[in-house]
Short mmCIF file of C-alpha atoms and ligand atoms in Angstrom, two decimals:
data_model
loop_
_atom_site.label_atom_id
_atom_site.label_comp_id
_atom_site.label_asym_id
_atom_site.label_seq_id
_atom_site.Cartn_x
_atom_site.Cartn_y
_atom_site.Cartn_z
CA UNK A 1 0.00 0.00 0.00
CA UNK A 2 1.28 3.46 -0.79
CA UNK A 3 1.18 5.88 2.11
CA UNK A 4 0.08 9.47 1.76
CA UNK A 5 2.73 11.52 0.02
CA UNK A 6 3.85 14.70 1.74
CA UNK A 7 4.55 17.84 -0.27
CA UNK A 8 7.36 20.16 0.76
CA UNK A 9 7.30 23.39 -1.26
CA UNK A 10 10.73 25.00 -1.34
CA UNK A 11 10.74 28.74 -0.84
CA UNK A 12 13.88 29.09 -2.97
CA UNK A 13 11.58 29.95 -5.91
CA UNK A 14 9.17 32.08 -3.90
CA UNK A 15 8.80 35.85 -4.24
CA UNK A 16 11.07 36.94 -1.39
CA UNK A 17 9.47 40.36 -1.22
CA UNK A 18 6.25 38.58 -0.17
CA UNK A 19 7.73 35.61 1.62
CA UNK A 20 5.23 35.39 4.48
CA UNK A 21 2.31 35.56 2.09
CA UNK A 22 3.80 32.88 -0.15
CA UNK A 23 4.35 30.55 2.81
CA UNK A 24 0.75 31.08 3.91
CA UNK A 25 -0.47 30.35 0.38
CA UNK A 26 1.48 27.10 0.35
CA UNK A 27 0.11 26.14 3.74
CA UNK A 28 -3.45 26.93 2.69
CA UNK A 29 -2.94 24.81 -0.43
CA UNK A 30 -2.07 21.78 1.68
CA UNK A 31 1.71 21.87 2.05
CA UNK A 32 3.00 19.42 4.64
CA UNK A 33 6.45 20.94 5.15
CA UNK A 34 8.15 24.16 4.13
CA UNK A 35 11.51 23.32 2.59
CA UNK A 36 14.29 25.86 3.14
CA UNK A 37 17.34 25.63 0.88
CA UNK A 38 20.47 26.95 2.55
CA UNK A 39 23.43 27.37 0.19
CA UNK A 40 26.80 28.65 1.32
CA UNK A 41 28.74 29.43 -1.85
CA UNK A 42 31.23 26.69 -0.94
CA UNK A 43 29.51 23.31 -0.94
CA UNK A 44 27.45 24.66 -3.81
CA UNK A 45 28.45 27.62 -6.00
CA UNK A 46 25.84 30.14 -4.86
CA UNK A 47 24.69 31.70 -1.59
CA UNK A 48 20.96 31.60 -0.83
CA UNK A 49 19.67 32.20 2.69
CA UNK A 50 20.47 31.62 6.32
CA UNK A 51 19.02 31.57 9.83
CA UNK A 52 17.12 34.91 9.63
CA UNK A 53 14.89 33.44 6.93
CA UNK A 54 14.24 30.31 8.99
CA UNK A 55 13.29 32.53 11.94
CA UNK A 56 11.00 34.62 9.74
CA UNK A 57 9.24 31.58 8.27
CA UNK A 58 8.90 30.12 11.78
CA UNK A 59 6.84 33.21 12.70
CA UNK A 60 4.26 32.68 9.97
CA UNK A 61 3.60 28.93 9.97
CA UNK A 62 3.32 25.97 12.26
CA UNK A 63 4.24 23.57 9.46
CA UNK A 64 7.34 21.42 9.80
CA UNK A 65 10.38 23.36 8.61
CA UNK A 66 12.55 21.08 6.51
CA UNK A 67 15.97 22.73 6.45
CA UNK A 68 18.29 21.56 3.66
CA UNK A 69 21.85 22.52 4.50
CA UNK A 70 23.90 22.63 1.31
CA UNK A 71 26.89 23.85 3.27
CA UNK A 72 30.44 22.76 3.93
CA UNK A 73 31.15 21.65 7.51
CA UNK A 74 27.50 21.48 8.50
CA UNK A 75 28.48 20.60 12.08
CA UNK A 76 29.36 24.28 12.54
CA UNK A 77 25.83 25.39 11.67
CA UNK A 78 23.30 22.80 12.78
CA UNK A 79 22.89 24.36 16.26
CA UNK A 80 22.03 27.77 14.81
CA UNK A 81 19.45 26.30 12.43
CA UNK A 82 17.82 24.36 15.25
CA UNK A 83 17.76 27.54 17.37
CA UNK A 84 16.14 29.36 14.44
CA UNK A 85 13.26 26.88 14.40
CA UNK A 86 14.24 24.12 11.99
CA UNK A 87 12.39 20.85 12.63
CA UNK A 88 14.18 18.56 10.20
CA UNK A 89 17.87 19.25 9.78
CA UNK A 90 19.20 17.71 6.58
CA UNK A 91 22.94 17.52 5.97
CA UNK A 92 24.83 16.23 2.96
CA UNK A 93 26.87 13.08 3.51
CA UNK A 94 29.46 14.50 1.09
CA UNK A 95 30.00 17.48 3.41
CA UNK A 96 29.94 15.69 6.76
CA UNK A 97 33.14 14.18 8.13
CA UNK A 98 31.46 13.11 11.37
CA UNK A 99 27.98 12.29 10.11
CA UNK A 100 27.10 10.09 13.06
CA UNK A 101 27.93 12.85 15.53
CA UNK A 102 25.77 15.32 13.61
CA UNK A 103 22.81 12.94 13.59
CA UNK A 104 23.22 12.30 17.33
CA UNK A 105 23.33 16.02 18.05
CA UNK A 106 20.22 16.79 16.06
CA UNK A 107 18.26 13.90 17.58
CA UNK A 108 19.60 14.77 21.02
CA UNK A 109 17.85 18.11 20.71
CA UNK A 110 14.60 16.43 19.79
CA UNK A 111 14.72 17.37 16.12
CA UNK A 112 14.59 15.08 13.12
CA UNK A 113 17.83 14.24 11.36
CA UNK A 114 18.02 13.92 7.60
CA UNK A 115 20.89 12.87 5.38
CA UNK A 116 21.15 13.90 1.73
CA UNK A 117 22.71 12.09 -1.20
CA UNK A 118 23.96 13.94 -4.27
CA UNK A 119 23.15 12.25 -7.59
CA UNK A 120 26.69 10.84 -7.80
CA UNK A 121 26.75 9.48 -4.24
CA UNK A 122 25.79 5.83 -3.82
CA UNK A 123 23.18 4.55 -1.40
CA UNK A 124 25.96 2.52 0.25
CA UNK A 125 27.36 5.79 1.68
CA UNK A 126 24.54 5.83 4.24
CA UNK A 127 24.27 2.12 4.98
CA UNK A 128 25.69 2.46 8.51
CA UNK A 129 23.73 5.57 9.46
CA UNK A 130 20.40 4.42 8.01
CA UNK A 131 19.01 2.94 11.25
CA UNK A 132 19.67 6.25 13.05
CA UNK A 133 18.09 8.76 10.69
CA UNK A 134 14.58 10.12 10.29
CA UNK A 135 14.86 11.02 6.63
CA UNK A 136 17.00 10.31 3.59
CA UNK A 137 16.94 12.93 0.85
CA UNK A 138 17.66 11.66 -2.62
CA UNK A 139 18.79 14.56 -4.78
CA UNK A 140 17.34 14.35 -8.27
CA UNK A 141 19.38 17.34 -9.46
CA UNK A 142 22.86 18.49 -8.57
CA UNK A 143 22.20 20.94 -5.75
CA UNK A 144 22.68 24.64 -6.35
CA UNK A 145 19.74 25.95 -8.35
CA UNK A 146 16.03 25.47 -8.69
CA UNK A 147 14.48 24.86 -12.09
CA UNK A 148 16.85 22.10 -13.22
CA UNK A 149 15.79 18.96 -15.04
CA UNK A 150 14.95 15.84 -13.03
CA UNK A 151 17.67 13.14 -13.17
CA UNK A 152 15.84 9.88 -13.89
CA UNK A 153 18.39 7.61 -12.19
CA UNK A 154 17.16 8.99 -8.88
CA UNK A 155 14.13 6.70 -9.25
CA UNK A 156 16.08 3.46 -9.08
CA UNK A 157 18.05 4.89 -6.17
CA UNK A 158 14.78 5.53 -4.35
CA UNK A 159 13.66 1.96 -5.07
CA UNK A 160 16.88 0.49 -3.66
CA UNK A 161 16.65 2.70 -0.61
CA UNK A 162 13.00 1.78 -0.06
CA UNK A 163 13.95 -1.89 -0.10
CA UNK A 164 16.77 -1.37 2.43
CA UNK A 165 14.53 0.64 4.76
CA UNK A 166 11.64 -1.82 4.58
CA UNK A 167 13.86 -4.89 4.98
CA UNK A 168 15.65 -3.33 7.94
CA UNK A 169 12.42 -2.11 9.51
CA UNK A 170 13.87 1.40 9.77
CA UNK A 171 11.80 4.54 10.30
CA UNK A 172 13.54 6.76 7.73
CA UNK A 173 11.29 8.59 5.30
CA UNK A 174 12.45 9.08 1.73
CA UNK A 175 12.39 12.58 0.30
CA UNK A 176 13.09 13.42 -3.35
CA UNK A 177 14.46 16.89 -4.09
CA UNK A 178 15.02 18.52 -7.47
CA UNK A 179 13.07 18.87 -10.69
CA UNK A 180 9.87 17.40 -9.26
CA UNK A 181 6.82 18.09 -11.46
CA UNK A 182 3.28 16.71 -11.78
CA UNK A 183 4.69 14.49 -14.55
CA UNK A 184 7.34 12.73 -12.47
CA UNK A 185 5.85 13.04 -8.96
CA UNK A 186 3.75 9.87 -9.38
CA UNK A 187 6.84 7.95 -10.45
CA UNK A 188 8.76 9.20 -7.41
CA UNK A 189 5.93 8.00 -5.18
CA UNK A 190 5.64 4.67 -6.97
CA UNK A 191 9.41 4.16 -6.51
CA UNK A 192 8.92 4.49 -2.76
CA UNK A 193 9.42 8.15 -1.89
CA UNK A 194 6.99 9.65 0.56
CA UNK A 195 8.10 13.29 0.71
CA UNK A 196 8.47 15.40 -2.43
CA UNK A 197 10.17 18.78 -2.56
CA UNK A 198 9.13 21.22 -5.28
CA UNK A 199 10.26 24.80 -5.78
CA UNK A 200 9.69 25.94 -9.37
CA UNK A 201 6.69 23.64 -9.81
CA UNK A 202 4.95 25.43 -6.91
CA UNK A 203 6.23 29.01 -7.05
CA UNK A 204 6.21 30.26 -10.64
CA UNK A 205 4.68 32.88 -12.93
CA UNK A 206 2.48 30.42 -14.82
CA UNK A 207 -0.13 29.79 -12.14
CA UNK A 208 -0.96 30.46 -8.51
CA UNK A 209 0.55 28.48 -5.67
CA UNK A 210 -2.80 26.84 -5.01
CA UNK A 211 -3.25 25.85 -8.65
CA UNK A 212 0.25 24.42 -8.79
CA UNK A 213 -0.21 22.51 -5.54
CA UNK A 214 -3.53 21.18 -6.81
CA UNK A 215 -1.82 19.87 -9.95
CA UNK A 216 0.77 18.02 -7.91
CA UNK A 217 -1.87 16.57 -5.62
CA UNK A 218 -4.05 15.54 -8.52
CA UNK A 219 -1.12 13.77 -10.19
CA UNK A 220 -0.30 12.00 -6.93
CA UNK A 221 -3.88 10.90 -6.44
CA UNK A 222 -3.41 8.65 -9.48
CA UNK A 223 -0.55 6.69 -7.82
CA UNK A 224 -1.63 3.16 -7.12
CA UNK A 225 -4.44 3.45 -9.66
CA UNK A 226 -2.17 2.46 -12.54
CA UNK A 227 -1.17 5.97 -13.59
C1 DX5 B 1 18.52 22.10 -5.16
C2 DX5 B 1 17.61 22.44 -3.98
C3 DX5 B 1 16.21 22.12 -4.30
C4 DX5 B 1 15.75 22.85 -5.51
C5 DX5 B 1 14.37 22.57 -5.89
O1 DX5 B 1 19.57 22.96 -5.20
O2 DX5 B 1 17.98 21.68 -2.88
O3 DX5 B 1 15.36 22.14 -3.19
O4 DX5 B 1 16.08 24.20 -5.51
O5 DX5 B 1 14.03 23.33 -7.01
P1 DX5 B 1 13.12 22.73 -8.17
O6 DX5 B 1 11.97 22.06 -7.56
O7 DX5 B 1 12.79 23.94 -8.97
O8 DX5 B 1 14.03 21.78 -8.90
ZN1 ZN B 2 16.45 21.35 -1.23
#
C-alpha cells in the first residue's frame, strides 16, 4: 500500500518580497512541510539564505520546517538552524566528516535528522547511518539551483533505498528533491518516496501556488491506480 505523500514546497523559488504571504499560500494549499534551501557558496556555488529566513518563516507557519543545508562543515551550523526553528535538519553526507555525531546532536535536541545524497553518491554511503536517521533525501538534481531537469536515475536509487529501509524495519522517510513536477511526482511516489520537494513547480509565474499545488496533488492521487 502506498502511504500518503507529503509535499514540501521549497521557498527558494518564492517571491522573497512577499515571503510570508507565499508561505501562507502554500500552507493553505495543503503543504506538509516548508523546505528551506540553505546554500553557502562553498559546498554549492551560490549563496541563498540563512538563519534569519528560517526565523522569519517560523513566525508565519506551524508547518514542519525542513531545512536543507547545502553547506560545507555542516556541524558548525546545525545548532544555529535548530535555534532558528528548523524541525528537520538535513545535511549532505558528502559534506559531513562526522555524520554520526551530527545525527546524534540533532536527535539529542529532539529534532529530526536527515541525510542527503547527491546524484553521484551511492546509497551505500549511508548504509551504517540508516538505522539512526529520520529522513533520507535523494537529490534528483545536482544541488545549487532550482528549475533544473529531473535526473531519472534517482528513481532506481529511491527503489533500492525503499527496499533497504523496509527490509531493515527502519523509520527513515524518503524525500526526493530537485526537478519534481506533476509528470514525475507519481513515479517518485511509486518508486517508494513519501516526501516530495518542489520549488519551481509550486512558485512560478504560470499559475498560482494553489493551482500548482492542486496539480501536484491531482497527479499523486493517481498513484496506485495504474497511472
Ligand atoms: C537544489 C535544492 C532544491 C531545488 C528545488 O539545489 O535543494 O530544493 O532548488 O528546485 P526545483 O523544484 O525547482 O528543482
Ligand atoms: Zn532542497
